[in-house]
Short mmCIF file of C-alpha atoms in Angstrom, two decimals:
data_model
loop_
_atom_site.label_atom_id
_atom_site.label_comp_id
_atom_site.label_asym_id
_atom_site.label_seq_id
_atom_site.Cartn_x
_atom_site.Cartn_y
_atom_site.Cartn_z
CA MET P 1 -13.04 -14.08 113.99
CA PRO P 2 -14.45 -14.32 110.43
CA GLU P 3 -12.27 -13.15 107.57
CA ALA P 4 -13.26 -9.74 106.20
CA GLU P 5 -15.08 -9.84 102.90
CA LYS P 6 -12.79 -8.96 100.03
CA ARG P 7 -13.53 -5.99 97.82
CA ILE P 8 -13.82 -6.50 94.08
CA ILE P 9 -11.65 -5.01 91.33
CA GLU P 10 -13.15 -4.39 87.91
CA THR P 11 -11.64 -2.71 84.86
CA CYS P 12 -13.35 -0.82 82.05
CA PHE P 13 -11.30 -0.45 78.87
CA SER P 14 -13.16 2.51 77.35
CA PRO P 15 -16.07 4.88 77.98
CA ALA P 16 -18.12 2.96 75.40
CA LEU P 17 -18.24 0.06 77.89
CA PHE P 18 -18.91 2.10 81.01
CA GLU P 19 -22.11 1.49 83.00
CA PRO P 20 -22.47 4.34 85.51
CA GLU P 21 -25.37 2.74 87.37
CA ARG P 22 -23.07 -0.08 88.48
CA CYS P 23 -20.66 2.29 90.24
CA THR P 24 -22.87 4.22 92.63
CA ASP P 25 -21.28 2.50 95.65
CA SER P 26 -17.80 2.05 94.18
CA VAL P 27 -14.56 3.96 93.87
CA VAL P 28 -13.82 4.83 90.24
CA VAL P 29 -10.19 5.51 89.37
CA VAL P 30 -9.85 7.39 86.09
CA ILE P 31 -6.69 6.57 84.13
CA ASP P 32 -5.39 8.51 81.12
CA ILE P 33 -1.63 8.46 81.53
CA LEU P 34 -0.79 10.03 78.14
CA ARG P 35 -1.53 12.67 79.20
CA ALA P 36 -4.59 13.96 81.11
CA THR P 37 -4.35 12.18 84.45
CA SER P 38 -0.57 12.64 84.59
CA SER P 39 -1.14 16.36 84.01
CA ILE P 40 -3.85 16.58 86.67
CA CYS P 41 -1.60 14.86 89.22
CA THR P 42 1.18 17.27 88.31
CA ALA P 43 -1.09 20.29 88.68
CA ILE P 44 -2.26 19.23 92.13
CA GLU P 45 1.31 18.43 93.19
CA ASN P 46 2.32 21.93 92.10
CA GLY P 47 -0.32 23.57 94.23
CA ALA P 48 -3.35 24.02 91.99
CA ALA P 49 -6.40 24.70 94.12
CA GLY P 50 -8.59 22.59 91.85
CA ILE P 51 -9.22 21.29 88.36
CA ILE P 52 -12.62 21.64 86.71
CA PRO P 53 -13.03 18.82 84.16
CA VAL P 54 -14.75 20.29 81.12
CA GLY P 55 -16.28 18.02 78.51
CA GLU P 56 -17.12 20.22 75.54
CA VAL P 57 -15.15 22.83 73.61
CA GLU P 58 -17.87 25.48 73.88
CA GLU P 59 -18.12 24.93 77.61
CA ALA P 60 -14.34 25.42 77.84
CA ARG P 61 -14.70 28.69 75.93
CA LYS P 62 -17.25 29.90 78.50
CA TYR P 63 -14.85 29.19 81.36
CA LYS P 64 -12.17 31.19 79.59
CA LYS P 65 -14.55 34.13 79.17
CA ARG P 66 -15.31 33.94 82.90
CA GLY P 67 -11.63 34.46 83.65
CA TYR P 68 -10.48 30.95 84.46
CA LEU P 69 -7.03 29.74 83.53
CA LEU P 70 -7.81 27.28 80.74
CA ALA P 71 -5.88 24.20 79.69
CA ALA P 72 -7.55 22.64 76.66
CA GLU P 73 -6.73 20.47 73.65
CA ARG P 74 -8.30 18.26 71.05
CA ASP P 75 -6.32 15.52 69.32
CA GLY P 76 -3.19 16.87 70.98
CA PHE P 77 -3.48 20.41 69.64
CA VAL P 78 -3.99 23.36 72.00
CA LEU P 79 -7.32 25.10 71.43
CA ASP P 80 -6.70 28.56 70.02
CA PHE P 81 -8.42 30.31 72.92
CA ALA P 82 -6.74 28.25 75.68
CA ASP P 83 -3.86 29.40 77.87
CA PHE P 84 -2.00 26.14 77.34
CA GLY P 85 -2.50 22.49 76.47
CA ASN P 86 -2.25 19.02 77.89
CA SER P 87 1.41 18.40 78.69
CA PRO P 88 2.23 17.91 82.37
CA PHE P 89 5.11 20.31 81.79
CA ASN P 90 2.56 23.09 81.23
CA PHE P 91 1.35 22.81 84.82
CA THR P 92 4.29 24.47 86.55
CA ARG P 93 4.08 25.75 90.10
CA GLU P 94 4.60 29.29 88.85
CA ARG P 95 1.59 28.96 86.57
CA VAL P 96 -0.92 26.97 88.63
CA GLU P 97 -0.26 27.44 92.35
CA GLY P 98 -3.39 28.55 94.16
CA LYS P 99 -5.50 28.62 91.00
CA THR P 100 -8.58 26.73 89.90
CA ILE P 101 -8.02 25.56 86.33
CA ALA P 102 -10.64 24.67 83.75
CA TYR P 103 -9.34 21.65 81.85
CA SER P 104 -10.69 20.03 78.70
CA THR P 105 -9.10 17.13 76.80
CA THR P 106 -9.97 14.66 74.06
CA ASN P 107 -10.54 11.69 76.36
CA GLY P 108 -9.63 12.16 80.02
CA THR P 109 -11.91 14.95 81.18
CA TYR P 110 -14.82 13.36 79.35
CA ILE P 111 -14.59 10.16 81.38
CA ILE P 112 -14.07 12.01 84.65
CA ASN P 113 -17.48 13.60 84.16
CA LEU P 114 -18.93 10.30 82.96
CA ALA P 115 -17.95 8.72 86.29
CA SER P 116 -19.58 11.41 88.41
CA GLN P 117 -22.30 9.09 89.77
CA ALA P 118 -19.71 6.93 91.54
CA ALA P 119 -19.40 7.00 95.31
CA ARG P 120 -15.88 8.39 94.90
CA VAL P 121 -13.90 9.46 91.83
CA ALA P 122 -10.11 9.70 91.89
CA VAL P 123 -7.43 10.39 89.31
CA GLY P 124 -4.76 7.74 88.87
CA SER P 125 -1.42 7.57 87.09
CA PHE P 126 2.00 6.06 87.59
CA LEU P 127 2.98 9.37 89.20
CA ASN P 128 0.79 8.75 92.27
CA ILE P 129 0.27 4.99 92.17
CA SER P 130 1.49 4.06 95.68
CA ALA P 131 -0.49 6.81 97.37
CA LEU P 132 -3.48 5.90 95.22
CA ILE P 133 -3.42 2.28 96.37
CA THR P 134 -3.25 3.36 100.02
CA TRP P 135 -6.20 5.70 99.48
CA ILE P 136 -8.27 2.99 97.77
CA MET P 137 -7.66 0.66 100.70
CA GLN P 138 -8.81 3.34 103.14
CA GLU P 139 -11.99 3.84 101.14
CA ASN P 140 -12.83 0.13 101.61
CA ARG P 141 -15.13 -0.09 98.59
CA ASN P 142 -15.21 -2.06 95.38
CA VAL P 143 -13.07 -0.36 92.76
CA LEU P 144 -13.44 0.20 89.03
CA LEU P 145 -10.29 1.07 87.10
CA PHE P 146 -11.66 3.23 84.29
CA CYS P 147 -9.36 3.57 81.27
CA ALA P 148 -9.86 6.60 79.05
CA GLY P 149 -8.76 4.73 75.95
CA TRP P 150 -8.84 6.70 72.71
CA LYS P 151 -12.14 7.98 71.35
CA ASN P 152 -14.13 5.08 72.82
CA ARG P 153 -11.50 2.52 71.82
CA PHE P 154 -9.11 0.38 73.84
CA ASN P 155 -5.54 1.55 74.36
CA LEU P 156 -2.40 -0.07 75.72
CA GLU P 157 -1.02 2.52 78.11
CA ASP P 158 -4.10 3.01 80.28
CA THR P 159 -4.74 -0.73 80.43
CA ILE P 160 -1.15 -1.35 81.54
CA CYS P 161 -1.51 1.22 84.33
CA ALA P 162 -4.79 -0.42 85.38
CA GLY P 163 -2.95 -3.73 85.52
CA ALA P 164 -0.26 -2.20 87.73
CA CYS P 165 -2.95 -0.89 90.10
CA ALA P 166 -4.77 -4.23 90.14
CA GLU P 167 -1.57 -6.12 90.92
CA ARG P 168 -0.84 -3.93 93.92
CA LEU P 169 -4.40 -4.19 95.22
CA LEU P 170 -4.42 -7.99 94.90
CA GLU P 171 -1.10 -8.18 96.75
CA THR P 172 -2.80 -6.68 99.82
CA SER P 173 -5.07 -9.78 100.04
CA ARG P 174 -7.99 -7.42 100.66
CA PHE P 175 -9.16 -7.43 97.05
CA ASP P 176 -10.17 -10.06 94.53
CA THR P 177 -11.30 -10.09 90.91
CA ILE P 178 -13.43 -12.26 88.67
CA CYS P 179 -13.32 -9.66 85.89
CA ASP P 180 -11.79 -10.75 82.59
CA SER P 181 -10.85 -7.16 81.76
CA THR P 182 -8.86 -6.94 84.99
CA LEU P 183 -7.19 -10.26 84.27
CA ALA P 184 -6.26 -9.06 80.79
CA ALA P 185 -4.86 -5.82 82.25
CA LEU P 186 -2.79 -7.87 84.69
CA ASP P 187 -1.42 -9.97 81.83
CA LEU P 188 -0.47 -6.87 79.84
CA TRP P 189 1.20 -5.35 82.88
CA SER P 190 3.18 -8.55 83.49
CA MET P 191 4.53 -8.30 79.93
CA ALA P 192 5.25 -4.58 80.10
CA LYS P 193 6.58 -3.93 83.59
CA HIS P 194 10.17 -5.07 83.10
CA ASP P 195 10.67 -2.58 80.26
CA LEU P 196 7.73 -0.22 80.47
CA ARG P 197 9.31 2.46 78.31
CA GLY P 198 10.10 -0.07 75.60
CA TYR P 199 6.62 -1.57 75.70
CA ILE P 200 4.95 1.82 75.40
CA GLU P 201 6.79 2.29 72.09
CA LYS P 202 4.11 -0.03 70.67
CA ALA P 203 1.25 2.20 71.79
CA ALA P 204 -0.73 4.13 69.18
CA GLN P 205 -0.85 7.18 71.45
CA ARG P 206 2.92 7.17 71.67
CA THR P 207 3.01 7.36 67.85
CA ARG P 208 0.41 10.15 67.79
CA LEU P 209 2.40 12.21 70.25
CA ARG P 210 5.67 11.65 68.39
CA ASP P 211 4.14 12.60 65.05
CA LYS P 212 2.91 15.88 66.55
CA GLY P 213 6.16 16.62 68.39
CA LEU P 214 4.44 16.18 71.75
CA ASP P 215 6.34 13.17 73.07
CA ASP P 216 8.82 14.96 75.35
CA CYS P 217 6.75 14.00 78.40
CA ILE P 218 6.60 10.22 77.85
CA ASP P 219 9.35 9.33 80.34
CA PHE P 220 7.85 11.69 82.90
CA CYS P 221 4.38 10.14 82.55
CA LEU P 222 5.84 6.67 83.14
CA SER P 223 7.69 7.77 86.30
CA VAL P 224 6.52 6.13 89.52
CA ASP P 225 5.62 7.89 92.76
CA LEU P 226 6.55 11.49 92.03
CA THR P 227 3.65 12.61 94.21
CA LYS P 228 1.67 11.40 97.21
CA LYS P 229 -1.34 13.50 96.29
CA ILE P 230 -4.57 12.02 94.97
CA PRO P 231 -6.89 14.29 93.01
CA VAL P 232 -10.46 13.44 94.03
CA MET P 233 -13.77 14.82 92.83
CA LYS P 234 -15.62 17.08 95.26
CA ASN P 235 -18.62 19.10 94.09
CA GLY P 236 -17.56 18.85 90.47
CA ILE P 237 -13.95 19.92 91.03
CA LEU P 238 -10.83 17.76 91.37
CA VAL P 239 -9.02 18.74 94.55
CA GLU P 240 -6.18 17.38 96.64
CA ASN P 241 -6.78 14.45 98.97
CA ASN P 242 -3.35 14.27 100.57
CA LEU P 243 -2.57 11.18 102.64
#
């Protein structure tokens, strides 16, 4: 019996490098661990009915006027008309259960919408990484690990998470890669994984959050497998795809 063809892993380090036309038959996993995708995973785990990723500030304002619960920030600061911001600790069960939330962030929600032409779009983080890998395998498609970065630039933390995902996929023997970006992500992950918290101290986003007093969620965002739920895009809304 012939060996099944392996699926391919690619990694994109920032939205500036993203080519949507190449992903129409692929799974795209959006990664923004500090903090958007960690917050989305937390919201879905705590019973949110859905998350509407909103790209622009004025669009977010319109959702608020329509009565949606709005989580929105720019450069870490909560927008003055939003209900709350971008920390995963904002998305408590008491606040989000059963609700559809409009959500707008500096980087993460922008790339979720950018990836909308993909066959499937999912939200990834350390919080749901094992369930995410299982889901990707069930999808049986090529996969692009799409790092939010920071304002179209490379960042460490998302690339490290992409490397962790790539390592797990390669270990299944059902995936392969000839992508230098994926190989670089794997190398970064191999350096970081034995002291992830210490390595993240180098990250520019870690410094930004500390300088703004927003770094209380770092340890939480680096926690592994706190949820088995995978937020996936359906009709423009991120909803639960529970294994």
